[in-house]
Amino acid sequence: MHSLSMGKGPVPTERPVPVFDIGQVLLRWDPRGAMAPHFDTPEAIDSFMHEVGFMEWHARQDAGRPVAEAVASHAALHPAHAGIFAAFYDNWLASVPGEVPGTRAIFEALLDQGPVFGISNFSRELFDRTVPAYPFLGRFTGLVLSGDVGINKPDARIYAILCERHGLEPGRCVFIDDSARNVEAARAFGMDALLFTDAPSLADALRARGLAV
């Protein structure tokens, strides 16, 4: 969504500033769901994903490569699977099977108190397809998508972009992500960072930092 607000000066520093990842924190993501109609077993899907380097391929879309270009490129490399690459993105929402239990309530409780930001490895094309199904994703005070800036986490530059755009001090940010690599990178950049496991643990960690949820 292009209507997300951009920063207009520094955020007040007396309150820690929550910064959310999206996939596996706010929304569940399982690419197997979008590919299931084309395979007989979960094991067959896993074998396919390994054969074609699926996760590395998809990460390039997260970094901004257009879906149509990605499908054409990988179809040329793996012509036997050409139809599956296109069908995966045509059936994209089947890979987003719902919210992560409990975290939307935390996200919205924090929004009631002040700004809440986001950093996500997410294609702009696919994010814009996802928001109509999960409209609360349009409520971020500010959001940096890797697809917009051409940089995936854990590259430190993506954390810097968020702070520069919105006048945030890294040390005041509480970054929440399910990936240990991304959490470690945020900490190296100077942010407080939490490795997400589940909503109750997240709520406890945020309360310990003075955020009411």
PDB file of C-alpha atoms in Angstrom:
ATOM      1  CA  MET A   1       0.000   0.000   0.000  1.00  0.00           C
ATOM      2  CA  HIS A   2       1.446   3.378  -0.955  1.00  0.00           C
ATOM      3  CA  SER A   3      -0.635   5.363   1.546  1.00  0.00           C
ATOM      4  CA  LEU A   4       1.517   4.452   4.544  1.00  0.00           C
ATOM      5  CA  SER A   5       2.610   7.610   6.320  1.00  0.00           C
ATOM      6  CA  MET A   6       6.173   8.826   6.154  1.00  0.00           C
ATOM      7  CA  GLY A   7       7.996  10.377   9.090  1.00  0.00           C
ATOM      8  CA  LYS A   8       7.671  14.077   9.832  1.00  0.00           C
ATOM      9  CA  GLY A   9      10.452  14.593  12.314  1.00  0.00           C
ATOM     10  CA  PRO A  10      11.843  12.612  15.253  1.00  0.00           C
ATOM     11  CA  VAL A  11       9.557  10.361  17.262  1.00  0.00           C
ATOM     12  CA  PRO A  12       9.516  11.317  20.980  1.00  0.00           C
ATOM     13  CA  THR A  13      12.197   9.338  22.771  1.00  0.00           C
ATOM     14  CA  GLU A  14      10.497   8.682  26.134  1.00  0.00           C
ATOM     15  CA  ARG A  15       8.706   5.588  24.813  1.00  0.00           C
ATOM     16  CA  PRO A  16      10.465   2.611  23.260  1.00  0.00           C
ATOM     17  CA  VAL A  17       9.485   2.376  19.594  1.00  0.00           C
ATOM     18  CA  PRO A  18       8.196  -1.027  18.437  1.00  0.00           C
ATOM     19  CA  VAL A  19       9.384  -2.226  15.015  1.00  0.00           C
ATOM     20  CA  PHE A  20       7.704  -5.369  13.681  1.00  0.00           C
ATOM     21  CA  ASP A  21       8.642  -7.909  11.075  1.00  0.00           C
ATOM     22  CA  ILE A  22       5.572  -9.280   9.244  1.00  0.00           C
ATOM     23  CA  GLY A  23       6.134 -12.881   8.095  1.00  0.00           C
ATOM     24  CA  GLN A  24       5.928 -15.428  10.934  1.00  0.00           C
ATOM     25  CA  VAL A  25       5.398 -12.570  13.409  1.00  0.00           C
ATOM     26  CA  LEU A  26       2.124 -10.962  12.317  1.00  0.00           C
ATOM     27  CA  LEU A  27       1.208 -13.296   9.452  1.00  0.00           C
ATOM     28  CA  ARG A  28       1.900 -16.960   8.954  1.00  0.00           C
ATOM     29  CA  TRP A  29       3.798 -17.776   5.751  1.00  0.00           C
ATOM     30  CA  ASP A  30       4.150 -21.230   4.244  1.00  0.00           C
ATOM     31  CA  PRO A  31       4.940 -21.343   0.512  1.00  0.00           C
ATOM     32  CA  ARG A  32       3.934 -25.001   0.436  1.00  0.00           C
ATOM     33  CA  GLY A  33       0.310 -23.958   0.706  1.00  0.00           C
ATOM     34  CA  ALA A  34       0.398 -22.251  -2.688  1.00  0.00           C
ATOM     35  CA  MET A  35       2.136 -25.220  -4.299  1.00  0.00           C
ATOM     36  CA  ALA A  36       0.099 -28.022  -2.750  1.00  0.00           C
ATOM     37  CA  PRO A  37      -2.301 -28.417  -5.734  1.00  0.00           C
ATOM     38  CA  HIS A  38       0.653 -29.428  -7.926  1.00  0.00           C
ATOM     39  CA  PHE A  39       2.124 -32.184  -5.740  1.00  0.00           C
ATOM     40  CA  ASP A  40       0.917 -35.392  -4.172  1.00  0.00           C
ATOM     41  CA  THR A  41       2.807 -35.165  -0.894  1.00  0.00           C
ATOM     42  CA  PRO A  42       4.543 -32.588   1.309  1.00  0.00           C
ATOM     43  CA  GLU A  43       7.777 -34.483   0.684  1.00  0.00           C
ATOM     44  CA  ALA A  44       7.404 -33.912  -3.052  1.00  0.00           C
ATOM     45  CA  ILE A  45       7.031 -30.176  -2.451  1.00  0.00           C
ATOM     46  CA  ASP A  46      10.156 -30.124  -0.301  1.00  0.00           C
ATOM     47  CA  SER A  47      12.099 -32.013  -2.960  1.00  0.00           C
ATOM     48  CA  PHE A  48      10.961 -29.533  -5.622  1.00  0.00           C
ATOM     49  CA  MET A  49      11.896 -26.541  -3.473  1.00  0.00           C
ATOM     50  CA  HIS A  50      15.367 -27.950  -2.922  1.00  0.00           C
ATOM     51  CA  GLU A  51      15.844 -28.836  -6.594  1.00  0.00           C
ATOM     52  CA  VAL A  52      15.016 -25.352  -7.895  1.00  0.00           C
ATOM     53  CA  GLY A  53      16.540 -23.327  -5.035  1.00  0.00           C
ATOM     54  CA  PHE A  54      13.118 -21.960  -4.218  1.00  0.00           C
ATOM     55  CA  MET A  55      13.916 -19.878  -1.132  1.00  0.00           C
ATOM     56  CA  GLU A  56      16.913 -18.186  -2.744  1.00  0.00           C
ATOM     57  CA  TRP A  57      14.831 -17.503  -5.862  1.00  0.00           C
ATOM     58  CA  HIS A  58      11.945 -16.040  -3.883  1.00  0.00           C
ATOM     59  CA  ALA A  59      14.331 -13.864  -1.856  1.00  0.00           C
ATOM     60  CA  ARG A  60      15.209 -12.005  -5.058  1.00  0.00           C
ATOM     61  CA  GLN A  61      11.562 -11.035  -5.421  1.00  0.00           C
ATOM     62  CA  ASP A  62      11.659  -9.800  -1.837  1.00  0.00           C
ATOM     63  CA  ALA A  63      14.573  -7.603  -2.932  1.00  0.00           C
ATOM     64  CA  GLY A  64      12.497  -6.019  -5.672  1.00  0.00           C
ATOM     65  CA  ARG A  65      12.672  -8.233  -8.752  1.00  0.00           C
ATOM     66  CA  PRO A  66       9.301  -8.169 -10.578  1.00  0.00           C
ATOM     67  CA  VAL A  67       7.331 -11.379 -10.296  1.00  0.00           C
ATOM     68  CA  ALA A  68       6.853 -11.736 -14.059  1.00  0.00           C
ATOM     69  CA  GLU A  69      10.592 -11.421 -14.647  1.00  0.00           C
ATOM     70  CA  ALA A  70      11.338 -13.941 -11.912  1.00  0.00           C
ATOM     71  CA  VAL A  71       8.896 -16.486 -13.306  1.00  0.00           C
ATOM     72  CA  ALA A  72      10.270 -16.181 -16.829  1.00  0.00           C
ATOM     73  CA  SER A  73      13.875 -16.441 -15.661  1.00  0.00           C
ATOM     74  CA  HIS A  74      13.369 -19.533 -13.519  1.00  0.00           C
ATOM     75  CA  ALA A  75      11.131 -21.187 -16.094  1.00  0.00           C
ATOM     76  CA  ALA A  76      14.013 -20.918 -18.561  1.00  0.00           C
ATOM     77  CA  LEU A  77      16.325 -22.624 -16.063  1.00  0.00           C
ATOM     78  CA  HIS A  78      13.805 -25.302 -15.064  1.00  0.00           C
ATOM     79  CA  PRO A  79      11.402 -25.691 -17.990  1.00  0.00           C
ATOM     80  CA  ALA A  80       9.816 -28.846 -16.582  1.00  0.00           C
ATOM     81  CA  HIS A  81       8.504 -26.779 -13.680  1.00  0.00           C
ATOM     82  CA  ALA A  82       7.586 -23.590 -15.548  1.00  0.00           C
ATOM     83  CA  GLY A  83       3.893 -23.850 -14.753  1.00  0.00           C
ATOM     84  CA  ILE A  84       4.516 -24.212 -11.038  1.00  0.00           C
ATOM     85  CA  PHE A  85       6.503 -20.976 -10.783  1.00  0.00           C
ATOM     86  CA  ALA A  86       3.683 -18.961 -12.325  1.00  0.00           C
ATOM     87  CA  ALA A  87       0.994 -20.798 -10.376  1.00  0.00           C
ATOM     88  CA  PHE A  88       2.771 -20.122  -7.087  1.00  0.00           C
ATOM     89  CA  TYR A  89       2.405 -16.374  -7.465  1.00  0.00           C
ATOM     90  CA  ASP A  90      -1.053 -16.636  -9.013  1.00  0.00           C
ATOM     91  CA  ASN A  91      -2.075 -18.527  -5.869  1.00  0.00           C
ATOM     92  CA  TRP A  92      -0.035 -16.289  -3.547  1.00  0.00           C
ATOM     93  CA  LEU A  93      -2.592 -15.869  -0.761  1.00  0.00           C
ATOM     94  CA  ALA A  94      -2.652 -19.618  -0.202  1.00  0.00           C
ATOM     95  CA  SER A  95       0.889 -19.183   1.128  1.00  0.00           C
ATOM     96  CA  VAL A  96      -0.419 -16.729   3.753  1.00  0.00           C
ATOM     97  CA  PRO A  97      -2.830 -18.954   5.669  1.00  0.00           C
ATOM     98  CA  GLY A  98      -3.684 -16.606   8.506  1.00  0.00           C
ATOM     99  CA  GLU A  99      -2.462 -14.438  11.323  1.00  0.00           C
ATOM    100  CA  VAL A 100       0.084 -15.566  13.879  1.00  0.00           C
ATOM    101  CA  PRO A 101      -2.079 -16.106  16.978  1.00  0.00           C
ATOM    102  CA  GLY A 102      -2.100 -13.167  19.350  1.00  0.00           C
ATOM    103  CA  THR A 103       0.297 -10.747  17.697  1.00  0.00           C
ATOM    104  CA  ARG A 104      -2.268  -8.597  15.906  1.00  0.00           C
ATOM    105  CA  ALA A 105      -3.784  -7.722  19.304  1.00  0.00           C
ATOM    106  CA  ILE A 106      -0.330  -6.697  20.569  1.00  0.00           C
ATOM    107  CA  PHE A 107       0.323  -4.663  17.417  1.00  0.00           C
ATOM    108  CA  GLU A 108      -2.985  -2.825  17.701  1.00  0.00           C
ATOM    109  CA  ALA A 109      -2.596  -2.221  21.452  1.00  0.00           C
ATOM    110  CA  LEU A 110       0.775  -0.610  20.769  1.00  0.00           C
ATOM    111  CA  LEU A 111      -0.716   1.530  17.997  1.00  0.00           C
ATOM    112  CA  ASP A 112      -3.247   2.881  20.477  1.00  0.00           C
ATOM    113  CA  GLN A 113      -0.323   4.242  22.499  1.00  0.00           C
ATOM    114  CA  GLY A 114       1.951   5.652  19.812  1.00  0.00           C
ATOM    115  CA  PRO A 115       3.900   4.973  16.616  1.00  0.00           C
ATOM    116  CA  VAL A 116       4.578   1.427  15.467  1.00  0.00           C
ATOM    117  CA  PHE A 117       6.946   0.769  12.571  1.00  0.00           C
ATOM    118  CA  GLY A 118       7.854  -2.206  10.428  1.00  0.00           C
ATOM    119  CA  ILE A 119      10.727  -3.717   8.455  1.00  0.00           C
ATOM    120  CA  SER A 120       9.879  -6.703   6.303  1.00  0.00           C
ATOM    121  CA  ASN A 121      11.458  -8.776   3.563  1.00  0.00           C
ATOM    122  CA  PHE A 122       8.456  -8.528   1.265  1.00  0.00           C
ATOM    123  CA  SER A 123       7.905  -7.898  -2.430  1.00  0.00           C
ATOM    124  CA  ARG A 124       5.863  -4.739  -3.007  1.00  0.00           C
ATOM    125  CA  GLU A 125       3.740  -6.573  -5.576  1.00  0.00           C
ATOM    126  CA  LEU A 126       2.965  -9.340  -3.131  1.00  0.00           C
ATOM    127  CA  PHE A 127       2.457  -7.026  -0.175  1.00  0.00           C
ATOM    128  CA  ASP A 128      -0.127  -5.087  -2.148  1.00  0.00           C
ATOM    129  CA  ARG A 129      -1.921  -8.356  -2.884  1.00  0.00           C
ATOM    130  CA  THR A 130      -1.826  -9.308   0.794  1.00  0.00           C
ATOM    131  CA  VAL A 131      -3.115  -6.126   2.442  1.00  0.00           C
ATOM    132  CA  PRO A 132      -6.727  -6.447   1.195  1.00  0.00           C
ATOM    133  CA  ALA A 133      -6.915  -9.819   2.962  1.00  0.00           C
ATOM    134  CA  TYR A 134      -5.273  -8.439   6.126  1.00  0.00           C
ATOM    135  CA  PRO A 135      -6.137  -4.718   6.248  1.00  0.00           C
ATOM    136  CA  PHE A 136      -4.458  -4.140   9.612  1.00  0.00           C
ATOM    137  CA  LEU A 137      -1.123  -4.227   7.745  1.00  0.00           C
ATOM    138  CA  GLY A 138      -2.013  -0.804   6.386  1.00  0.00           C
ATOM    139  CA  ARG A 139      -1.860   0.708   9.882  1.00  0.00           C
ATOM    140  CA  PHE A 140       1.925   0.900  10.334  1.00  0.00           C
ATOM    141  CA  THR A 141       3.107   4.393  11.188  1.00  0.00           C
ATOM    142  CA  GLY A 142       5.918   3.705   8.744  1.00  0.00           C
ATOM    143  CA  LEU A 143       7.028   0.570   6.949  1.00  0.00           C
ATOM    144  CA  VAL A 144      10.181  -0.306   5.027  1.00  0.00           C
ATOM    145  CA  LEU A 145       9.682  -3.152   2.580  1.00  0.00           C
ATOM    146  CA  SER A 146      12.763  -4.796   1.140  1.00  0.00           C
ATOM    147  CA  GLY A 147      11.064  -4.834  -2.238  1.00  0.00           C
ATOM    148  CA  ASP A 148      10.858  -1.045  -2.248  1.00  0.00           C
ATOM    149  CA  VAL A 149      14.476  -0.405  -1.272  1.00  0.00           C
ATOM    150  CA  GLY A 150      16.174  -3.378  -2.952  1.00  0.00           C
ATOM    151  CA  ILE A 151      17.759  -4.577   0.292  1.00  0.00           C
ATOM    152  CA  ASN A 152      16.827  -7.660   2.324  1.00  0.00           C
ATOM    153  CA  LYS A 153      17.385  -8.130   6.022  1.00  0.00           C
ATOM    154  CA  PRO A 154      19.821  -8.819   7.612  1.00  0.00           C
ATOM    155  CA  ASP A 155      21.673  -6.119   5.645  1.00  0.00           C
ATOM    156  CA  ALA A 156      22.263  -3.267   8.102  1.00  0.00           C
ATOM    157  CA  ARG A 157      21.243  -0.699   5.509  1.00  0.00           C
ATOM    158  CA  ILE A 158      17.578  -1.605   5.791  1.00  0.00           C
ATOM    159  CA  TYR A 159      17.559  -0.781   9.514  1.00  0.00           C
ATOM    160  CA  ALA A 160      19.320   2.490   8.757  1.00  0.00           C
ATOM    161  CA  ILE A 161      16.716   3.398   6.131  1.00  0.00           C
ATOM    162  CA  LEU A 162      13.896   3.054   8.656  1.00  0.00           C
ATOM    163  CA  CYS A 163      15.688   5.241  11.199  1.00  0.00           C
ATOM    164  CA  GLU A 164      16.693   7.889   8.668  1.00  0.00           C
ATOM    165  CA  ARG A 165      13.224   8.158   7.151  1.00  0.00           C
ATOM    166  CA  HIS A 166      11.414   8.493  10.435  1.00  0.00           C
ATOM    167  CA  GLY A 167      13.886  10.239  12.716  1.00  0.00           C
ATOM    168  CA  LEU A 168      14.317   7.203  14.962  1.00  0.00           C
ATOM    169  CA  GLU A 169      17.222   6.607  17.295  1.00  0.00           C
ATOM    170  CA  PRO A 170      18.305   2.972  16.927  1.00  0.00           C
ATOM    171  CA  GLY A 171      18.711   2.595  20.668  1.00  0.00           C
ATOM    172  CA  ARG A 172      15.056   3.504  21.243  1.00  0.00           C
ATOM    173  CA  CYS A 173      13.763   0.868  18.815  1.00  0.00           C
ATOM    174  CA  VAL A 174      12.547  -2.566  19.900  1.00  0.00           C
ATOM    175  CA  PHE A 175      12.791  -4.742  16.805  1.00  0.00           C
ATOM    176  CA  ILE A 176      10.758  -7.978  16.674  1.00  0.00           C
ATOM    177  CA  ASP A 177      11.631 -10.745  14.203  1.00  0.00           C
ATOM    178  CA  ASP A 178      11.415 -14.540  14.016  1.00  0.00           C
ATOM    179  CA  SER A 179      14.874 -14.845  12.400  1.00  0.00           C
ATOM    180  CA  ALA A 180      17.894 -15.003  14.685  1.00  0.00           C
ATOM    181  CA  ARG A 181      20.086 -13.575  11.886  1.00  0.00           C
ATOM    182  CA  ASN A 182      17.839 -10.543  11.547  1.00  0.00           C
ATOM    183  CA  VAL A 183      17.679 -10.027  15.304  1.00  0.00           C
ATOM    184  CA  GLU A 184      21.468 -10.235  15.600  1.00  0.00           C
ATOM    185  CA  ALA A 185      21.873  -7.728  12.750  1.00  0.00           C
ATOM    186  CA  ALA A 186      19.452  -5.308  14.399  1.00  0.00           C
ATOM    187  CA  ARG A 187      21.374  -5.548  17.653  1.00  0.00           C
ATOM    188  CA  ALA A 188      24.661  -4.957  15.836  1.00  0.00           C
ATOM    189  CA  PHE A 189      23.087  -1.845  14.298  1.00  0.00           C
ATOM    190  CA  GLY A 190      22.240  -0.585  17.785  1.00  0.00           C
ATOM    191  CA  MET A 191      18.612  -1.593  18.233  1.00  0.00           C
ATOM    192  CA  ASP A 192      17.117  -3.538  21.080  1.00  0.00           C
ATOM    193  CA  ALA A 193      15.775  -6.684  19.409  1.00  0.00           C
ATOM    194  CA  LEU A 194      13.578  -9.618  20.362  1.00  0.00           C
ATOM    195  CA  LEU A 195      13.557 -13.055  18.775  1.00  0.00           C
ATOM    196  CA  PHE A 196       9.883 -13.831  18.293  1.00  0.00           C
ATOM    197  CA  THR A 197       8.604 -17.230  19.389  1.00  0.00           C
ATOM    198  CA  ASP A 198       4.984 -16.630  20.425  1.00  0.00           C
ATOM    199  CA  ALA A 199       2.644 -13.825  21.422  1.00  0.00           C
ATOM    200  CA  PRO A 200       2.621 -14.393  25.209  1.00  0.00           C
ATOM    201  CA  SER A 201       6.428 -14.311  25.366  1.00  0.00           C
ATOM    202  CA  LEU A 202       6.481 -11.193  23.209  1.00  0.00           C
ATOM    203  CA  ALA A 203       3.933  -9.469  25.444  1.00  0.00           C
ATOM    204  CA  ASP A 204       6.039 -10.252  28.520  1.00  0.00           C
ATOM    205  CA  ALA A 205       9.202  -8.899  26.878  1.00  0.00           C
ATOM    206  CA  LEU A 206       7.464  -5.700  25.783  1.00  0.00           C
ATOM    207  CA  ARG A 207       5.978  -5.127  29.239  1.00  0.00           C
ATOM    208  CA  ALA A 208       9.470  -5.516  30.688  1.00  0.00           C
ATOM    209  CA  ARG A 209      10.483  -2.615  28.436  1.00  0.00           C
ATOM    210  CA  GLY A 210       7.645  -0.413  29.668  1.00  0.00           C
ATOM    211  CA  LEU A 211       5.217  -0.996  26.812  1.00  0.00           C
ATOM    212  CA  ALA A 212       1.660  -1.809  27.897  1.00  0.00           C
ATOM    213  CA  VAL A 213       0.081  -4.585  25.809  1.00  0.00           C
TER     214      VAL A 213
END
